[in-house]
Short mmCIF file of C-alpha atoms in Angstrom, two decimals:
data_model
loop_
_atom_site.label_atom_id
_atom_site.label_comp_id
_atom_site.label_asym_id
_atom_site.label_seq_id
_atom_site.Cartn_x
_atom_site.Cartn_y
_atom_site.Cartn_z
CA SER A 1 168.20 264.61 167.30
CA GLN A 2 170.69 263.28 164.98
CA GLN A 3 168.92 264.86 161.96
CA GLY A 4 171.12 266.85 159.79
CA GLU A 5 170.42 270.46 158.88
CA GLU A 6 170.23 271.68 155.35
CA ASP A 7 170.52 275.16 154.03
CA PRO A 8 169.02 276.81 152.39
CA GLN A 9 165.57 275.67 153.08
CA ALA A 10 164.30 276.88 149.81
CA LEU A 11 166.24 278.10 146.69
CA SER A 12 164.96 279.68 143.47
CA ILE A 13 167.14 280.10 140.44
CA GLN A 14 166.96 280.61 136.74
CA GLU A 15 167.56 277.67 134.29
CA GLY A 16 171.22 277.48 133.46
CA GLU A 17 172.39 278.71 136.93
CA ASN A 18 174.11 276.55 139.42
CA ALA A 19 172.42 275.52 142.62
CA THR A 20 174.41 274.76 145.86
CA MET A 21 172.91 273.08 148.85
CA ASN A 22 174.65 272.50 152.06
CA CYS A 23 174.20 269.88 154.74
CA SER A 24 175.68 269.69 158.27
CA TYR A 25 175.51 266.81 160.70
CA LYS A 26 176.60 265.93 164.29
CA THR A 27 177.86 262.40 164.33
CA SER A 28 180.60 260.17 162.87
CA ILE A 29 179.58 258.71 159.60
CA ASN A 30 180.26 255.90 157.22
CA ASN A 31 178.97 257.71 154.29
CA LEU A 32 176.63 260.64 153.23
CA GLN A 33 174.11 260.31 150.50
CA TRP A 34 172.07 262.85 148.59
CA TYR A 35 168.62 262.16 147.44
CA ARG A 36 165.98 263.83 145.32
CA GLN A 37 162.24 263.76 145.82
CA ASN A 38 159.65 265.21 143.48
CA SER A 39 156.54 266.43 145.13
CA GLY A 40 154.45 263.55 146.67
CA ARG A 41 156.83 260.90 145.25
CA GLY A 42 159.37 258.47 146.54
CA LEU A 43 163.17 259.20 146.85
CA VAL A 44 165.70 258.93 144.05
CA HIS A 45 169.29 258.24 145.10
CA LEU A 46 171.59 260.68 143.50
CA ILE A 47 174.99 260.01 144.94
CA LEU A 48 176.97 258.47 147.84
CA ILE A 49 180.28 259.70 149.29
CA ARG A 50 182.17 257.76 151.82
CA SER A 51 183.82 259.18 154.76
CA ASN A 52 187.25 258.90 153.33
CA GLU A 53 186.28 260.74 150.13
CA ARG A 54 186.37 264.47 149.83
CA GLU A 55 184.72 265.08 146.36
CA LYS A 56 182.67 263.07 143.97
CA HIS A 57 180.99 263.87 140.59
CA SER A 58 178.21 262.35 138.70
CA GLY A 59 177.04 264.10 135.60
CA ARG A 60 176.02 267.60 136.56
CA LEU A 61 176.26 266.81 140.25
CA ARG A 62 179.27 267.47 142.37
CA VAL A 63 179.32 266.56 146.02
CA THR A 64 181.91 267.61 148.63
CA LEU A 65 182.46 266.21 152.06
CA ASP A 66 184.33 267.82 155.01
CA THR A 67 184.43 265.37 157.80
CA SER A 68 186.27 267.93 160.03
CA LYS A 69 183.51 270.34 159.68
CA LYS A 70 180.90 267.69 159.56
CA SER A 71 179.44 269.21 156.38
CA SER A 72 178.66 268.41 152.73
CA SER A 73 177.55 270.28 149.79
CA LEU A 74 175.67 269.33 146.65
CA LEU A 75 176.14 271.50 143.55
CA ILE A 76 173.99 271.16 140.47
CA THR A 77 175.45 272.74 137.49
CA ALA A 78 173.60 274.25 134.59
CA SER A 79 170.27 273.66 136.10
CA ARG A 80 167.17 272.77 134.28
CA ALA A 81 163.47 273.24 135.05
CA ALA A 82 163.26 269.39 135.52
CA ASP A 83 165.68 269.66 138.52
CA THR A 84 162.97 271.40 140.48
CA ALA A 85 162.50 269.12 143.57
CA SER A 86 163.40 268.70 147.06
CA TYR A 87 166.84 267.50 147.91
CA PHE A 88 167.89 265.63 151.01
CA CYS A 89 171.17 264.65 152.45
CA ALA A 90 171.20 261.54 154.51
CA ILE A 91 173.91 260.09 156.80
CA MET A 92 174.82 256.65 157.60
CA ASP A 93 176.41 256.98 160.93
CA THR A 94 178.99 254.55 162.35
CA GLY A 95 176.55 253.17 164.91
CA ARG A 96 173.44 252.54 162.89
CA ARG A 97 172.34 250.78 159.78
CA ALA A 98 169.49 253.15 158.88
CA LEU A 99 169.74 256.51 157.07
CA THR A 100 169.09 259.66 159.02
CA PHE A 101 167.84 262.44 156.70
CA GLY A 102 168.46 266.10 156.73
CA SER A 103 165.77 268.78 156.75
CA GLY A 104 165.87 269.14 153.01
CA THR A 105 166.14 272.03 150.40
CA ARG A 106 163.32 272.89 148.11
CA LEU A 107 164.83 273.86 144.71
CA GLN A 108 162.76 275.76 142.22
CA VAL A 109 164.37 276.11 138.84
CA GLN A 110 162.55 278.88 136.70
CA PRO A 111 162.55 278.17 132.99
CA GLY B 1 168.46 248.96 139.35
CA ALA B 2 166.66 247.31 142.32
CA VAL B 3 163.10 248.05 142.71
CA VAL B 4 161.04 248.36 145.80
CA SER B 5 157.16 248.42 145.52
CA GLN B 6 154.79 249.82 147.97
CA HIS B 7 151.06 249.23 147.99
CA PRO B 8 148.69 251.07 148.15
CA SER B 9 150.06 254.29 146.96
CA ARG B 10 147.18 256.13 148.22
CA VAL B 11 144.53 255.15 150.87
CA ILE B 12 141.71 257.06 152.50
CA CYS B 13 140.08 255.55 155.65
CA LYS B 14 137.72 256.38 158.28
CA SER B 15 138.98 257.15 161.85
CA GLY B 16 139.19 254.12 163.98
CA THR B 17 139.89 251.69 161.07
CA SER B 18 143.22 249.83 160.43
CA VAL B 19 145.28 250.22 157.33
CA LYS B 20 148.02 247.89 156.03
CA ILE B 21 150.83 249.12 153.77
CA GLU B 22 153.01 246.58 151.99
CA CYS B 23 156.64 247.04 150.91
CA ARG B 24 158.12 244.41 148.54
CA SER B 25 161.58 244.13 147.14
CA LEU B 26 160.89 242.90 143.54
CA ASP B 27 164.35 241.71 142.43
CA PHE B 28 166.34 241.11 145.46
CA GLN B 29 166.11 239.73 148.98
CA ALA B 30 165.97 242.32 151.78
CA THR B 31 166.90 241.19 155.12
CA THR B 32 166.42 244.61 156.54
CA MET B 33 163.68 247.18 155.59
CA PHE B 34 163.21 250.53 157.10
CA TRP B 35 159.89 252.45 157.52
CA TYR B 36 159.89 256.28 157.41
CA ARG B 37 157.17 258.85 157.92
CA GLN B 38 157.08 262.23 156.14
CA PHE B 39 154.81 265.19 156.99
CA PRO B 40 154.12 267.74 154.22
CA LYS B 41 157.19 269.72 153.32
CA LYS B 42 159.13 268.03 156.00
CA SER B 43 161.90 265.52 156.03
CA LEU B 44 161.74 261.78 156.51
CA MET B 45 161.66 260.52 160.08
CA LEU B 46 162.64 256.88 160.71
CA MET B 47 159.87 255.04 162.47
CA ALA B 48 161.40 251.59 162.73
CA THR B 49 163.77 248.99 161.37
CA SER B 50 162.33 245.66 160.26
CA ASN B 51 164.47 242.59 160.22
CA GLU B 52 163.27 239.43 158.56
CA GLY B 53 162.16 236.84 160.95
CA SER B 54 162.57 239.03 164.13
CA LYS B 55 160.82 241.81 165.88
CA ALA B 56 161.05 245.35 164.54
CA THR B 57 163.11 247.97 166.35
CA TYR B 58 161.15 251.10 166.87
CA GLU B 59 162.61 254.55 167.15
CA GLN B 60 162.03 256.55 170.34
CA GLY B 61 158.54 258.02 170.35
CA VAL B 62 157.00 255.51 167.86
CA GLU B 63 154.26 253.42 169.48
CA LYS B 64 154.90 249.85 168.59
CA ASP B 65 151.29 248.89 169.28
CA LYS B 66 150.01 251.65 166.96
CA PHE B 67 152.37 250.97 164.06
CA LEU B 68 152.55 247.18 163.70
CA ILE B 69 155.40 245.96 161.47
CA ASN B 70 155.79 242.53 160.07
CA HIS B 71 158.78 241.21 158.04
CA ALA B 72 157.67 237.61 157.43
CA SER B 73 159.69 237.05 154.27
CA LEU B 74 162.90 238.29 152.56
CA THR B 75 160.83 240.26 150.12
CA LEU B 76 157.93 241.60 152.22
CA SER B 77 157.38 243.94 155.06
CA THR B 78 154.13 245.30 156.16
CA LEU B 79 153.22 248.34 158.21
CA THR B 80 149.76 248.34 159.87
CA VAL B 81 148.35 251.49 161.22
CA THR B 82 146.01 250.35 163.83
CA SER B 83 143.02 252.39 164.94
CA ALA B 84 144.03 255.18 162.69
CA HIS B 85 143.28 258.86 163.58
CA PRO B 86 143.52 262.03 161.59
CA GLU B 87 146.91 262.79 163.12
CA ASP B 88 148.18 259.53 161.45
CA SER B 89 147.68 261.13 158.14
CA SER B 90 151.04 261.21 156.46
CA PHE B 91 153.27 259.80 153.74
CA TYR B 92 154.79 256.56 154.66
CA ILE B 93 157.95 255.39 152.71
CA CYS B 94 159.70 252.16 153.04
CA SER B 95 163.24 251.35 152.07
CA ALA B 96 165.16 248.12 151.61
CA ARG B 97 168.69 246.97 151.68
CA ALA B 98 169.88 243.85 149.85
CA GLY B 99 171.59 241.01 151.88
CA GLY B 100 173.06 241.38 155.24
CA GLY B 101 176.44 242.51 156.68
CA ALA B 102 177.35 245.98 157.71
CA GLY B 103 174.90 247.34 155.24
CA THR B 104 176.72 250.61 154.60
CA GLY B 105 175.59 250.97 150.95
CA GLU B 106 172.61 252.24 149.01
CA LEU B 107 169.11 251.87 150.12
CA PHE B 108 166.35 251.39 147.72
CA PHE B 109 163.30 253.32 148.38
CA GLY B 110 159.48 252.60 147.49
CA GLU B 111 157.28 255.26 145.96
CA GLY B 112 155.62 255.90 149.25
CA SER B 113 152.08 255.52 150.48
CA ARG B 114 149.89 258.45 151.26
CA LEU B 115 147.50 257.84 154.08
CA THR B 116 144.52 260.17 154.76
CA VAL B 117 142.38 259.51 157.82
CA LEU B 118 139.07 261.21 157.79
#
């Protein structure tokens, strides 16, 4: 399977703390994307990082990419209760045009 | 931003019936659409790639006669679950990419359709 692996599978933190999620993959990629999904809802695109980029920021989000280790991390700073959701990494590998999703991290932010 | 609409958002059907789910790109033309399936608390698994005007490309293990995909126009793809059984109950999500080319950019996702087969 080309599906990426994410850890932790579940994460519970207090409001105001930072949350870090990690994603590992196996193939060569064009880009890696992070998505958020509220329970029973569709996906919301958070951020895209290209294979030649190492770090990217968007508001309270910080994404890193290490292509030598085939891994990425998503950091959410100063978390809020509204950040409670599942977060998925997804890779666009060099041979396909579809996204392959990781296993996801369920984040619970306690108010 | 671009909007992808799925309909219906929820459907309950009896075992043995067929169910059609529509995926529409509302403000852009999508030459390629993708259908994913998601079980509870699990990740999204790609089922098939739908290209406008041609046959869909199915992922390994996905029955093409079970999950019929039609992409008849640049703004509409449909997934028909034929002779549905309880094990087909799942959350089905479509996504669409604008235009053609290498397509390495962002995909836009629908809100998903929850199918429950009794």
